[in-house]
Structures are given as structure tokens and as C-alpha cells.
Amino acid sequence: MNFVMKAAMGGGPPDVGKMLGGEEKEEDPDAAQKEEERQEALRQQEEERKGKYAKMEAERESMRQGIRDKYGLKKREEAEAEAAAAAEESAEGSLTRPKKLVPAGCGDEEEEESIMDTVMKYLPGPLQDMLKK
């Protein structure tokens, strides 16, 4: 006998017999009511959890506001909105988008010359003469 036949006859794990169409247990008549009660309990727990975390977040926000007031800081959203408004004001008369700021050291003429000098060191003599002209 193979494993499937043993399981179907009750010799294997109990779940395998059910999967193969073996005997099925009758459902409890109160099962629907119990399931409904369970679902209601889960909903209630979820509401309690959300309430708890909302309360904690409100406490944190009041603490943050106290720190902002003490040190004269602004909320992130307010600071970002002011920065965006300032960028719009500077680009008010422009037809193109605002230029991005170039970090220091990028595109400096002196630096480009020093890179050229470095490259020239590794070139053969005749090429160096040709590029210097």
C-alpha cells in the first residue's frame, strides 16, 4: 500500500484523509455565532490598539511642539513650504525652471587646468607640444 491509500483509510495524518474526500466532521450549529463573536472581538482589539497609538502620537506631537516653541523651530512641512515659496519668488519673472546650485569645486577653471596639467604629464613629448599650441 502506498502512502495515499493509507492516509485515505485513516492510517496517515488526519488532514490528508479529509483532502482526499474522506470523512468530514459535521459543523457545530453555534459555529457561525462563535465566528461572529470572534470577529467582533478582533475588531474591538484593533480599535483599542488604534486608539492607544493615536493617544501616544498626540503626546509625542505635543512634546515636539514644546521643543519647537522653546528653540524657535518650525515644522518640517512649514519650512519646506517656505523654501518652495522662496524658490517660486526668485523664478517669478523667468520662463525657464530655476537653475540648480553647483556645489563648490565643480566646474572651477583652476581645477580644470590642473587636471589638464596632470594629463599632459603622461603624454609623450610630441603630443604634449601639439596640444600646447
PDB file of C-alpha atoms in Angstrom:
ATOM      1  CA  MET A   1       0.000   0.000   0.000  1.00  0.00           C
ATOM      2  CA  ASN A   2       1.222   3.422  -0.769  1.00  0.00           C
ATOM      3  CA  PHE A   3       1.021   6.465   1.462  1.00  0.00           C
ATOM      4  CA  VAL A   4      -2.064   7.986  -0.190  1.00  0.00           C
ATOM      5  CA  MET A   5      -4.102   4.832   0.280  1.00  0.00           C
ATOM      6  CA  LYS A   6      -3.043   4.550   3.929  1.00  0.00           C
ATOM      7  CA  ALA A   7      -3.998   8.173   4.508  1.00  0.00           C
ATOM      8  CA  ALA A   8      -7.395   7.695   2.885  1.00  0.00           C
ATOM      9  CA  MET A   9      -8.063   4.704   5.077  1.00  0.00           C
ATOM     10  CA  GLY A  10      -7.126   6.571   8.234  1.00  0.00           C
ATOM     11  CA  GLY A  11      -3.569   5.332   8.646  1.00  0.00           C
ATOM     12  CA  GLY A  12      -1.891   8.686   7.932  1.00  0.00           C
ATOM     13  CA  PRO A  13      -2.242  12.199   9.179  1.00  0.00           C
ATOM     14  CA  PRO A  14      -5.893  13.091   9.788  1.00  0.00           C
ATOM     15  CA  ASP A  15      -5.892  16.103   7.420  1.00  0.00           C
ATOM     16  CA  VAL A  16      -4.807  14.055   4.410  1.00  0.00           C
ATOM     17  CA  GLY A  17      -7.933  11.885   4.630  1.00  0.00           C
ATOM     18  CA  LYS A  18     -10.121  14.984   4.512  1.00  0.00           C
ATOM     19  CA  MET A  19      -8.276  16.294   1.473  1.00  0.00           C
ATOM     20  CA  LEU A  20      -8.844  13.062  -0.364  1.00  0.00           C
ATOM     21  CA  GLY A  21     -12.572  13.163   0.286  1.00  0.00           C
ATOM     22  CA  GLY A  22     -12.646  11.024   3.377  1.00  0.00           C
ATOM     23  CA  GLU A  23     -14.928  11.510   6.327  1.00  0.00           C
ATOM     24  CA  GLU A  24     -15.894  15.059   7.221  1.00  0.00           C
ATOM     25  CA  LYS A  25     -16.944  16.288  10.617  1.00  0.00           C
ATOM     26  CA  GLU A  26     -20.276  17.995  10.970  1.00  0.00           C
ATOM     27  CA  GLU A  27     -20.064  21.691  11.739  1.00  0.00           C
ATOM     28  CA  ASP A  28     -21.154  22.912  15.117  1.00  0.00           C
ATOM     29  CA  PRO A  29     -24.505  24.734  14.894  1.00  0.00           C
ATOM     30  CA  ASP A  30     -23.105  27.540  17.040  1.00  0.00           C
ATOM     31  CA  ALA A  31     -20.003  27.868  14.840  1.00  0.00           C
ATOM     32  CA  ALA A  32     -21.385  30.855  12.915  1.00  0.00           C
ATOM     33  CA  GLN A  33     -22.218  32.657  16.143  1.00  0.00           C
ATOM     34  CA  LYS A  34     -18.788  31.868  17.616  1.00  0.00           C
ATOM     35  CA  GLU A  35     -17.076  33.118  14.456  1.00  0.00           C
ATOM     36  CA  GLU A  36     -19.100  36.341  14.584  1.00  0.00           C
ATOM     37  CA  GLU A  37     -18.141  36.865  18.224  1.00  0.00           C
ATOM     38  CA  ARG A  38     -14.501  36.212  17.383  1.00  0.00           C
ATOM     39  CA  GLN A  39     -14.594  38.739  14.534  1.00  0.00           C
ATOM     40  CA  GLU A  40     -16.216  41.329  16.822  1.00  0.00           C
ATOM     41  CA  ALA A  41     -13.536  40.734  19.462  1.00  0.00           C
ATOM     42  CA  LEU A  42     -10.826  41.235  16.822  1.00  0.00           C
ATOM     43  CA  ARG A  43     -12.438  44.489  15.638  1.00  0.00           C
ATOM     44  CA  GLN A  44     -12.664  45.714  19.218  1.00  0.00           C
ATOM     45  CA  GLN A  45      -8.987  44.881  19.871  1.00  0.00           C
ATOM     46  CA  GLU A  46      -7.988  46.675  16.672  1.00  0.00           C
ATOM     47  CA  GLU A  47      -9.941  49.803  17.680  1.00  0.00           C
ATOM     48  CA  GLU A  48      -8.323  49.762  21.128  1.00  0.00           C
ATOM     49  CA  ARG A  49      -4.884  49.405  19.555  1.00  0.00           C
ATOM     50  CA  LYS A  50      -5.506  52.289  17.139  1.00  0.00           C
ATOM     51  CA  GLY A  51      -6.802  54.462  19.985  1.00  0.00           C
ATOM     52  CA  LYS A  52      -3.741  53.684  22.082  1.00  0.00           C
ATOM     53  CA  TYR A  53      -1.339  54.601  19.276  1.00  0.00           C
ATOM     54  CA  ALA A  54      -3.306  57.758  18.392  1.00  0.00           C
ATOM     55  CA  LYS A  55      -3.025  58.859  22.027  1.00  0.00           C
ATOM     56  CA  MET A  56       0.720  58.130  22.062  1.00  0.00           C
ATOM     57  CA  GLU A  57       1.226  60.068  18.814  1.00  0.00           C
ATOM     58  CA  ALA A  58      -0.719  63.048  20.207  1.00  0.00           C
ATOM     59  CA  GLU A  59       1.553  63.055  23.272  1.00  0.00           C
ATOM     60  CA  ARG A  60       4.638  62.923  21.051  1.00  0.00           C
ATOM     61  CA  GLU A  61       3.345  65.763  18.889  1.00  0.00           C
ATOM     62  CA  SER A  62       2.687  67.949  21.946  1.00  0.00           C
ATOM     63  CA  MET A  63       6.248  67.226  23.125  1.00  0.00           C
ATOM     64  CA  ARG A  64       7.612  68.098  19.667  1.00  0.00           C
ATOM     65  CA  GLN A  65       5.614  71.339  19.637  1.00  0.00           C
ATOM     66  CA  GLY A  66       7.023  72.242  23.058  1.00  0.00           C
ATOM     67  CA  ILE A  67      10.555  71.746  21.733  1.00  0.00           C
ATOM     68  CA  ARG A  68       9.758  73.787  18.602  1.00  0.00           C
ATOM     69  CA  ASP A  69       8.390  76.624  20.753  1.00  0.00           C
ATOM     70  CA  LYS A  70      11.359  76.507  23.124  1.00  0.00           C
ATOM     71  CA  TYR A  71      14.017  76.675  20.367  1.00  0.00           C
ATOM     72  CA  GLY A  72      12.073  78.680  17.786  1.00  0.00           C
ATOM     73  CA  LEU A  73      11.961  75.893  15.240  1.00  0.00           C
ATOM     74  CA  LYS A  74       9.372  75.414  12.509  1.00  0.00           C
ATOM     75  CA  LYS A  75       7.592  72.239  11.480  1.00  0.00           C
ATOM     76  CA  ARG A  76       9.135  70.424   8.529  1.00  0.00           C
ATOM     77  CA  GLU A  77       6.077  70.963   6.354  1.00  0.00           C
ATOM     78  CA  GLU A  78       6.104  74.703   7.100  1.00  0.00           C
ATOM     79  CA  ALA A  79       9.846  75.011   6.448  1.00  0.00           C
ATOM     80  CA  GLU A  80       9.560  73.092   3.164  1.00  0.00           C
ATOM     81  CA  ALA A  81       6.583  75.222   2.091  1.00  0.00           C
ATOM     82  CA  GLU A  82       8.530  78.419   2.803  1.00  0.00           C
ATOM     83  CA  ALA A  83      11.537  77.133   0.843  1.00  0.00           C
ATOM     84  CA  ALA A  84       9.302  76.270  -2.115  1.00  0.00           C
ATOM     85  CA  ALA A  85       7.662  79.704  -1.951  1.00  0.00           C
ATOM     86  CA  ALA A  86      11.073  81.390  -1.913  1.00  0.00           C
ATOM     87  CA  ALA A  87      12.148  79.368  -4.967  1.00  0.00           C
ATOM     88  CA  GLU A  88       8.960  80.383  -6.787  1.00  0.00           C
ATOM     89  CA  GLU A  89       9.521  84.055  -5.969  1.00  0.00           C
ATOM     90  CA  SER A  90      13.064  84.010  -7.365  1.00  0.00           C
ATOM     91  CA  ALA A  91      11.873  82.354 -10.583  1.00  0.00           C
ATOM     92  CA  GLU A  92       8.802  84.549 -10.922  1.00  0.00           C
ATOM     93  CA  GLY A  93       9.985  86.540 -13.978  1.00  0.00           C
ATOM     94  CA  SER A  94      11.826  83.617 -15.562  1.00  0.00           C
ATOM     95  CA  LEU A  95      10.393  81.498 -18.339  1.00  0.00           C
ATOM     96  CA  THR A  96      12.623  78.538 -17.556  1.00  0.00           C
ATOM     97  CA  ARG A  97      12.938  76.398 -14.493  1.00  0.00           C
ATOM     98  CA  PRO A  98      15.257  77.607 -11.729  1.00  0.00           C
ATOM     99  CA  LYS A  99      18.895  76.646 -12.099  1.00  0.00           C
ATOM    100  CA  LYS A 100      20.319  74.105  -9.730  1.00  0.00           C
ATOM    101  CA  LEU A 101      23.082  75.238  -7.445  1.00  0.00           C
ATOM    102  CA  VAL A 102      26.503  73.951  -8.438  1.00  0.00           C
ATOM    103  CA  PRO A 103      28.492  72.601  -5.490  1.00  0.00           C
ATOM    104  CA  ALA A 104      31.783  74.316  -4.728  1.00  0.00           C
ATOM    105  CA  GLY A 105      34.686  72.840  -6.623  1.00  0.00           C
ATOM    106  CA  CYS A 106      32.627  71.682  -9.597  1.00  0.00           C
ATOM    107  CA  GLY A 107      33.449  73.441 -12.824  1.00  0.00           C
ATOM    108  CA  ASP A 108      36.163  75.721 -11.434  1.00  0.00           C
ATOM    109  CA  GLU A 109      38.569  76.890 -14.116  1.00  0.00           C
ATOM    110  CA  GLU A 110      41.635  76.414 -11.915  1.00  0.00           C
ATOM    111  CA  GLU A 111      40.755  72.818 -11.238  1.00  0.00           C
ATOM    112  CA  GLU A 112      40.268  72.087 -14.939  1.00  0.00           C
ATOM    113  CA  GLU A 113      43.717  73.471 -15.687  1.00  0.00           C
ATOM    114  CA  SER A 114      45.305  71.332 -13.014  1.00  0.00           C
ATOM    115  CA  ILE A 115      43.608  68.236 -14.468  1.00  0.00           C
ATOM    116  CA  MET A 116      44.949  69.173 -17.924  1.00  0.00           C
ATOM    117  CA  ASP A 117      48.447  69.548 -16.493  1.00  0.00           C
ATOM    118  CA  THR A 118      48.158  66.111 -14.880  1.00  0.00           C
ATOM    119  CA  VAL A 119      47.090  64.536 -18.165  1.00  0.00           C
ATOM    120  CA  MET A 120      49.884  66.311 -20.057  1.00  0.00           C
ATOM    121  CA  LYS A 121      52.486  64.707 -17.773  1.00  0.00           C
ATOM    122  CA  TYR A 122      51.580  61.247 -19.047  1.00  0.00           C
ATOM    123  CA  LEU A 123      51.559  62.088 -22.759  1.00  0.00           C
ATOM    124  CA  PRO A 124      54.626  61.611 -24.952  1.00  0.00           C
ATOM    125  CA  GLY A 125      56.667  64.738 -25.826  1.00  0.00           C
ATOM    126  CA  PRO A 126      55.421  65.271 -29.399  1.00  0.00           C
ATOM    127  CA  LEU A 127      51.775  65.031 -28.285  1.00  0.00           C
ATOM    128  CA  GLN A 128      52.417  67.496 -25.485  1.00  0.00           C
ATOM    129  CA  ASP A 129      53.890  70.009 -27.962  1.00  0.00           C
ATOM    130  CA  MET A 130      50.966  69.529 -30.304  1.00  0.00           C
ATOM    131  CA  LEU A 131      48.353  70.097 -27.546  1.00  0.00           C
ATOM    132  CA  LYS A 132      50.113  73.149 -26.096  1.00  0.00           C
ATOM    133  CA  LYS A 133      49.700  75.029 -29.399  1.00  0.00           C
TER     134      LYS A 133
END
